[in-house]
Short mmCIF file of C-alpha atoms in Angstrom, two decimals:
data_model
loop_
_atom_site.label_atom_id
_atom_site.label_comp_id
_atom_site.label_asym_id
_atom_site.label_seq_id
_atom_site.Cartn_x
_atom_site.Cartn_y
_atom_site.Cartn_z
CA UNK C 9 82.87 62.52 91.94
CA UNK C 10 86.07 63.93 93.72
CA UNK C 11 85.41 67.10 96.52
CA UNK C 12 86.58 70.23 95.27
CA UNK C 13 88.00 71.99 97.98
CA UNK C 14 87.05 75.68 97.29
CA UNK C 15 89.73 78.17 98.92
CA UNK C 16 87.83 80.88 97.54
CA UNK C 17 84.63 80.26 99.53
CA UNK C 18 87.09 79.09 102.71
CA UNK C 19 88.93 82.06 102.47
CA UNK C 20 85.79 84.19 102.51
CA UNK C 21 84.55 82.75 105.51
CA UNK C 22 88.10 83.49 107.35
CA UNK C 23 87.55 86.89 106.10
CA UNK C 24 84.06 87.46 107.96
CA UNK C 25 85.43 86.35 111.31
CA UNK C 26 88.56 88.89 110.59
CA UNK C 27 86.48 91.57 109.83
CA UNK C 28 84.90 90.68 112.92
CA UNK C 29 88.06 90.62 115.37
CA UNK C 30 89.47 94.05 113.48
CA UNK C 31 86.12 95.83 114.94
CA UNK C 32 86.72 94.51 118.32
CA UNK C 33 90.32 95.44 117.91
CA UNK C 34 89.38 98.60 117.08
CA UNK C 35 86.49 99.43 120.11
CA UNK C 36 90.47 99.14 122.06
CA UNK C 37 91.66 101.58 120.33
CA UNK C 38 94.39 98.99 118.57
CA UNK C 39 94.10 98.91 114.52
CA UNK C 40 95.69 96.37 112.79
CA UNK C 41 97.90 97.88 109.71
CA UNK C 42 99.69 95.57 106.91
CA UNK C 43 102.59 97.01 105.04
CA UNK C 44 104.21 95.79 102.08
CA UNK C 45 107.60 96.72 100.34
CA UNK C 46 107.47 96.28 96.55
CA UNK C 47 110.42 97.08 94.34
CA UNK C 48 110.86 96.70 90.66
CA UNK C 49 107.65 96.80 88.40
CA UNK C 50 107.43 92.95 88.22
CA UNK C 51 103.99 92.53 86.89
CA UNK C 52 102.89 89.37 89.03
CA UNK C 53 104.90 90.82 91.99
CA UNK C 54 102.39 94.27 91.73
CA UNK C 55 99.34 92.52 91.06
CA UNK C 56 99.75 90.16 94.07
CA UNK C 57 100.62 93.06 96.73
CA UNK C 58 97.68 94.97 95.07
CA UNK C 59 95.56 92.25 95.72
CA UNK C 60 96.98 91.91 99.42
CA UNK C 61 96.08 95.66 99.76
CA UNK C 62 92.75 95.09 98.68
CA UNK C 63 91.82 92.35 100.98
CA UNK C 64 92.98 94.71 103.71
CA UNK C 65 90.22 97.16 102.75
CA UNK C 66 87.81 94.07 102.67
CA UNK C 67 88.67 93.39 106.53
CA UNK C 68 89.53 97.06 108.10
CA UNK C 69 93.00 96.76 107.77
CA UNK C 70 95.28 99.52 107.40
CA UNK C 71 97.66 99.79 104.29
CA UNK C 72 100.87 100.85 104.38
CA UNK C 73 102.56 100.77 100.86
CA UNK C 74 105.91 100.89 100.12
CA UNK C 75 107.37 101.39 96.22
CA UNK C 76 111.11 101.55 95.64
CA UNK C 77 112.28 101.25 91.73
CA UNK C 78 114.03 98.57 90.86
CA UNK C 79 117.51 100.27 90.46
CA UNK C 80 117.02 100.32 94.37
CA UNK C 81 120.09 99.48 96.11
CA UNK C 82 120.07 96.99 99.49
CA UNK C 83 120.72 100.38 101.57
CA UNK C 84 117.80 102.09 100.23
CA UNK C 85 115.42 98.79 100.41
CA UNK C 86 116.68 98.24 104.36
CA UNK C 87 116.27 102.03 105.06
CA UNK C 88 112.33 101.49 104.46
CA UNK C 89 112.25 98.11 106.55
CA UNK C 90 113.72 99.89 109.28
CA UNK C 91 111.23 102.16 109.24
CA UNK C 92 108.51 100.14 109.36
CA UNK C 93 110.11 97.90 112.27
CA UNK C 94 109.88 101.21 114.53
CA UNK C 95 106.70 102.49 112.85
CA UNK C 96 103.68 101.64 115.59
CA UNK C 97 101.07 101.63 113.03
CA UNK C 98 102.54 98.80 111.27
CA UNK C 99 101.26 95.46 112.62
CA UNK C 100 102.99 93.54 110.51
CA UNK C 101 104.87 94.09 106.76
CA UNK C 102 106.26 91.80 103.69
CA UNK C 103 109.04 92.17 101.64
CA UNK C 104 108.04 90.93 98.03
CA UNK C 105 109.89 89.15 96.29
CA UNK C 106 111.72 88.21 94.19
CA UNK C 107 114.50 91.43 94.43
CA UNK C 108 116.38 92.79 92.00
CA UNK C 109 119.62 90.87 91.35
CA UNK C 110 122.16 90.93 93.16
CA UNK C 111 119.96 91.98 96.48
CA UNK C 112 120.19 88.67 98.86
CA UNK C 113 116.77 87.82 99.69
CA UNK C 114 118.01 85.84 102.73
CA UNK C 115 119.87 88.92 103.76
CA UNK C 116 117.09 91.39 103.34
CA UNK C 117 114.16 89.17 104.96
CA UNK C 118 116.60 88.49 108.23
CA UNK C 119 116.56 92.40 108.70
CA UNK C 120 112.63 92.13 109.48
CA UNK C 121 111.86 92.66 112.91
CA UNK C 122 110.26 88.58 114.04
CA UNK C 123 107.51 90.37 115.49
CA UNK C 124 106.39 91.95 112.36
CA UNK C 125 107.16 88.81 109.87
CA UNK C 126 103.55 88.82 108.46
CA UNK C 127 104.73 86.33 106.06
CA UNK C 128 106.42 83.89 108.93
CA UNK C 129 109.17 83.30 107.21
CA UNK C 130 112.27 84.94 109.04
CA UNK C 131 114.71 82.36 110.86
CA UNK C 132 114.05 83.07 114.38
CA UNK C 133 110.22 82.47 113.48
CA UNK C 134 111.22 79.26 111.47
CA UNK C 135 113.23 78.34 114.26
CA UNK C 136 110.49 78.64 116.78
CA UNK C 137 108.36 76.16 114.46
CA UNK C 138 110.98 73.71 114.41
CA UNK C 139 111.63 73.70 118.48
CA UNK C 140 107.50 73.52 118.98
CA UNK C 141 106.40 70.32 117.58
CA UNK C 142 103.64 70.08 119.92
CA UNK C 143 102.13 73.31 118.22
CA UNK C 144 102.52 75.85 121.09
CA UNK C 145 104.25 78.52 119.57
CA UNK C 146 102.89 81.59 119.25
CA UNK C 147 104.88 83.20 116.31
CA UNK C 148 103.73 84.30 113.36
CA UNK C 149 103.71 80.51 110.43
CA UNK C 150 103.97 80.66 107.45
CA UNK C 151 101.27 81.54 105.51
CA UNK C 152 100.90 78.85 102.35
CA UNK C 153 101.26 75.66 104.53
CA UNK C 154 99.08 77.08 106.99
CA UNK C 155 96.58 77.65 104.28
CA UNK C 156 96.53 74.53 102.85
CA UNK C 157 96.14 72.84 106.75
CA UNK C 158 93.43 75.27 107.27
CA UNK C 159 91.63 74.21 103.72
CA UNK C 160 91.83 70.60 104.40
CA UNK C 161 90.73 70.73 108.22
CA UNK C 162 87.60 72.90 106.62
CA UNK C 163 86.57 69.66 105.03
CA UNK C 164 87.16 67.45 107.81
CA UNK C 165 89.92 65.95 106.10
CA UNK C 166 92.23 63.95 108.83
CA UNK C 167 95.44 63.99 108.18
CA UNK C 168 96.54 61.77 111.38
CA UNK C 169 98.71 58.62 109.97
CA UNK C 170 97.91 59.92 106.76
CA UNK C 171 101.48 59.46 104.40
CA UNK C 172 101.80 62.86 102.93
CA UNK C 173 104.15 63.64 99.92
CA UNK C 174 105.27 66.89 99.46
CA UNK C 175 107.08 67.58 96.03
CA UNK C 176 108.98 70.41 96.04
CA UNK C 177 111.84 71.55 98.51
CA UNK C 178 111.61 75.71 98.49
CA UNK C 179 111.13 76.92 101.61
CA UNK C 180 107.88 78.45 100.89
CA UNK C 181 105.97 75.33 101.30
CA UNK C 182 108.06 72.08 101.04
CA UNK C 183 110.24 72.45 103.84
CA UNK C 184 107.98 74.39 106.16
CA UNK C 185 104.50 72.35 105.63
CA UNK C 186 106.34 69.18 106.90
CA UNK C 187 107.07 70.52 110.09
CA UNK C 188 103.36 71.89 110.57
CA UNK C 189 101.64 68.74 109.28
CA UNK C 190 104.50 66.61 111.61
CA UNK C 191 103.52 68.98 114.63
CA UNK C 192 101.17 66.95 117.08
CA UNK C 193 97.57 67.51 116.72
CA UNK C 194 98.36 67.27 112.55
CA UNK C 195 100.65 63.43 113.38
CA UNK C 196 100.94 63.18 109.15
CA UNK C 197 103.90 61.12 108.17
CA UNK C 198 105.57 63.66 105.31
CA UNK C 199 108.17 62.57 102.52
CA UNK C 200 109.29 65.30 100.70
CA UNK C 201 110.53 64.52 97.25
CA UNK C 202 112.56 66.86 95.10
CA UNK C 203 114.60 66.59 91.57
CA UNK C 204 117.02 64.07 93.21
CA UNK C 205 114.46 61.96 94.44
CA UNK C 206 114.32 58.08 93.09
CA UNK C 207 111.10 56.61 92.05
CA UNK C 208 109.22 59.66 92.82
CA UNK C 209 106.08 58.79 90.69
CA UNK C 210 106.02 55.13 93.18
CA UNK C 211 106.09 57.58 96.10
CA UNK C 212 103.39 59.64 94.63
CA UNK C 213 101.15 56.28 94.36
CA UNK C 214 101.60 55.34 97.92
CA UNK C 215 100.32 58.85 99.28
CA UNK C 216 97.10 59.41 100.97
CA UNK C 217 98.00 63.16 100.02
CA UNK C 218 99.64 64.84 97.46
CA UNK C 219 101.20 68.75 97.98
CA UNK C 220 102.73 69.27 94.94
CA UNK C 221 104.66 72.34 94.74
CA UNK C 222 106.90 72.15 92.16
CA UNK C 223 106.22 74.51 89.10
CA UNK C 224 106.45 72.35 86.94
CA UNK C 225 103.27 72.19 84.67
CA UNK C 226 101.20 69.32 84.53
CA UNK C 227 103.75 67.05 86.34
CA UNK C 228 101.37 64.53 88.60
CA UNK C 229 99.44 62.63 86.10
CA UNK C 230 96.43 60.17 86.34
CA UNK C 231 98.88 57.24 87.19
CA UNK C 232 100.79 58.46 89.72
CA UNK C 233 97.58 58.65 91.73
CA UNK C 234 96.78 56.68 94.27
CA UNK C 235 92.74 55.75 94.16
CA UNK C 236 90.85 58.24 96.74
CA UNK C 237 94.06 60.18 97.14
CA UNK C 238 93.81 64.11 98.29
CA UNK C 239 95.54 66.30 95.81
CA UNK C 240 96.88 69.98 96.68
CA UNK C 241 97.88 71.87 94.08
CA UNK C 242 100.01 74.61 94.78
CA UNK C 243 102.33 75.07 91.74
CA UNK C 244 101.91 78.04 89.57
CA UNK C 245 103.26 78.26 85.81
CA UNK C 246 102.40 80.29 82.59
CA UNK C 247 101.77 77.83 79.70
CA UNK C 248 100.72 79.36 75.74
CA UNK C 249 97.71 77.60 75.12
CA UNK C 250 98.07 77.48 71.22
CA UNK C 251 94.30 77.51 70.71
CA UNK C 252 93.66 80.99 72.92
CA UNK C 253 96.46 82.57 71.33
CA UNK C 254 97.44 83.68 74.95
CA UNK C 255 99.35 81.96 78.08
CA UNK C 256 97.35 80.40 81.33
CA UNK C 257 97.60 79.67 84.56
CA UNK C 258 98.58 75.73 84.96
CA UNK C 259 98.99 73.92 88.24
CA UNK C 260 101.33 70.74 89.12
CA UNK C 261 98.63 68.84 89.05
CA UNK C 262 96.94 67.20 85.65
CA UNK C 263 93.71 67.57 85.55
CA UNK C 264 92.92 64.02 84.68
CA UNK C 265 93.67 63.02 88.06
CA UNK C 266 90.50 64.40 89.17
CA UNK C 267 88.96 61.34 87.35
CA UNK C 268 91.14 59.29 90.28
CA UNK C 269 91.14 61.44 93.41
CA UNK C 270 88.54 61.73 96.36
CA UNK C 271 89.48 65.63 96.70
CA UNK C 272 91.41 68.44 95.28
CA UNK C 273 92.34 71.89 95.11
CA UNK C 274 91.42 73.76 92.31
CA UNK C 275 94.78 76.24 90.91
CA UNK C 276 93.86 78.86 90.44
CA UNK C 277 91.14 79.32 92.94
CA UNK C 278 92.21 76.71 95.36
CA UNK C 279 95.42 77.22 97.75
CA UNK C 280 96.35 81.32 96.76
CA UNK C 281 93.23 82.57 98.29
CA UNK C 282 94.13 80.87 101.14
CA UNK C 283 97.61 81.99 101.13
CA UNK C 284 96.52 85.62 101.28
CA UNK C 285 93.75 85.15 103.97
CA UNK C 286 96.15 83.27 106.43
CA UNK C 287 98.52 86.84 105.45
CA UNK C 288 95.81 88.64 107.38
CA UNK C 289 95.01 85.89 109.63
CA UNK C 290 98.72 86.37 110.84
CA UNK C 291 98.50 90.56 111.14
CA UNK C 292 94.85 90.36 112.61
CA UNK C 293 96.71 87.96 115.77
CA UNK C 294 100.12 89.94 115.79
CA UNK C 295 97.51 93.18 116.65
CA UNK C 296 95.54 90.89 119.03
CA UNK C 297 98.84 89.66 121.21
CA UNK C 298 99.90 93.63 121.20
CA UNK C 299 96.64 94.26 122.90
CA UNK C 300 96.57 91.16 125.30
CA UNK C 301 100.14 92.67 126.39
CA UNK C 302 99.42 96.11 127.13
CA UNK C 303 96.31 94.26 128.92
CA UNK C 304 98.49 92.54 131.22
CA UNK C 305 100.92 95.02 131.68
CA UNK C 306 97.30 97.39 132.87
CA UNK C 307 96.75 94.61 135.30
#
């Protein structure tokens, strides 16, 4: 029977030790505080940063929430980033996305301050995780691929030599987890496979792992499996399921292949709670390196 690998129960654990290292933070007078920017009244977009918020209060961390409508211009929506970059109680802060159209994302999420990218994702902290393949760096990662390399060390599954595909090329996962799981100390082999990519179901049967990260319901099946494979499912789509009479969550990954696979990630349930505990994982440090400066500036 194939390992389910349970980011719930993971991510709890992860949580414990956090709540842990807030307290201490705290006995130094330093408290860790997450903000988040949400504009627009996307549904998903105010459940998630509702949920972020309330794994704060499960840790000790400070929320700092930030609503704009969605008629918000890219003025208004910079004016409240800026305050955040020079407001001390903010560890760390995300812009959610997506924007309204016609508000460049790229644009916006440059404007962060690196410091404070609780989400990893702003160029000069990209940048730092492609110059430091041997893992050094000290800036914030990003927080899905980090997840899902935290999940599968948790199980003592070795990734070293292991050929890794990666389906999917957004720069939320696809093109960021190949650089972590390429870093040494990780030493996968990655291919990453997108819509131009020939024979991508022989690819799929050659991999030791499988990240798929596409969207795209359903899309590895049973075949495209190689026996004992590990299977991460990180794709997320809304499909009507006729006999509900409502739509549910579906994952990348069919769930036949669980029949095939030695391990797997269950969607939901498997990589998004890990996703938001590495979000904290990322403030809880940024508050910890503030301390450990002022420390040696003391000395």
């Amino acid at each position: 029977m194939a390992q389910k690998l349970d980011g719930k129960l993971v991510a709890a654990a992860i949580k414990d030790d956090l709540r842990l290292r807030v307290a201490r933070l705290r006995q130094t007078g330093v408290e860790p505080g997450l903000g988040t920017i949400l504009v627009g009244d996307d549904v998903g977009s105010r459940k998630y940063v509702a949920g972020k918020h309330a794994d704060c209060a499960e840790v000790g961390i400070r929320s700092i929430a930030v609503e704009l409508p969605g008629s918000a211009s890219r003025a208004e929506i910079l004016e409240q980033m800026e305050r955040l970059n020079s407001d001390s109680s903010c560890t760390g802060y995300i812009v959610q996305l997506p924007l309204p159209k016609g508000v460049d994302s790229n644009a916006v999420i440059e404007r962060i301050n690196p410091s404070k990218d609780a989400d990893g994702m702003h160029p000069y902290n990209l940048g730092e995780l492609v110059l430091h393949i041997d893992g050094g760096d000290s800036s914030p990662q990003p927080c899905t691929p980090r997840g899902i390399i935290t999940l599968l060390s948790h199980y003592n599954i070795d990734l070293s030599g292991k050929e890794v595909c990666v389906l999917g090329r957004g720069i939320t996962v696809g093109r960021t987890i190949g650089l972590m799981l390429a870093a040494r100390g990780v030493d996968a082999t990655v291919t990453l496979c997108h819509t131009g990519t020939r024979d991508v179901h022989e690819l799929m049967r050659r991999a030791d792992v499988v990240i798929a990260a596409m969207g795209s319901a359903g899309f590895v099946k049973p075949e495209d499996v190689k026996p004992g494979a590990v299977l991460v499912d990180v794709g997320v789509s809304r499909v009507y399921d006729e006999e509900a009479g409502r739509y549910r969550v579906k994952g990348d990954i069919d769930l036949g292949c669980r029949e095939v696979c030695s391990a797997y990630t269950p969607n939901p349930g498997g990589v998004g709670p890990m996703t938001r505990a590495m979000l904290l994982t990322n403030v809880v440090e940024m508050a910890e390196r503030r301390m450990n400066a002022a420390n040696d500036l003391a000395v």
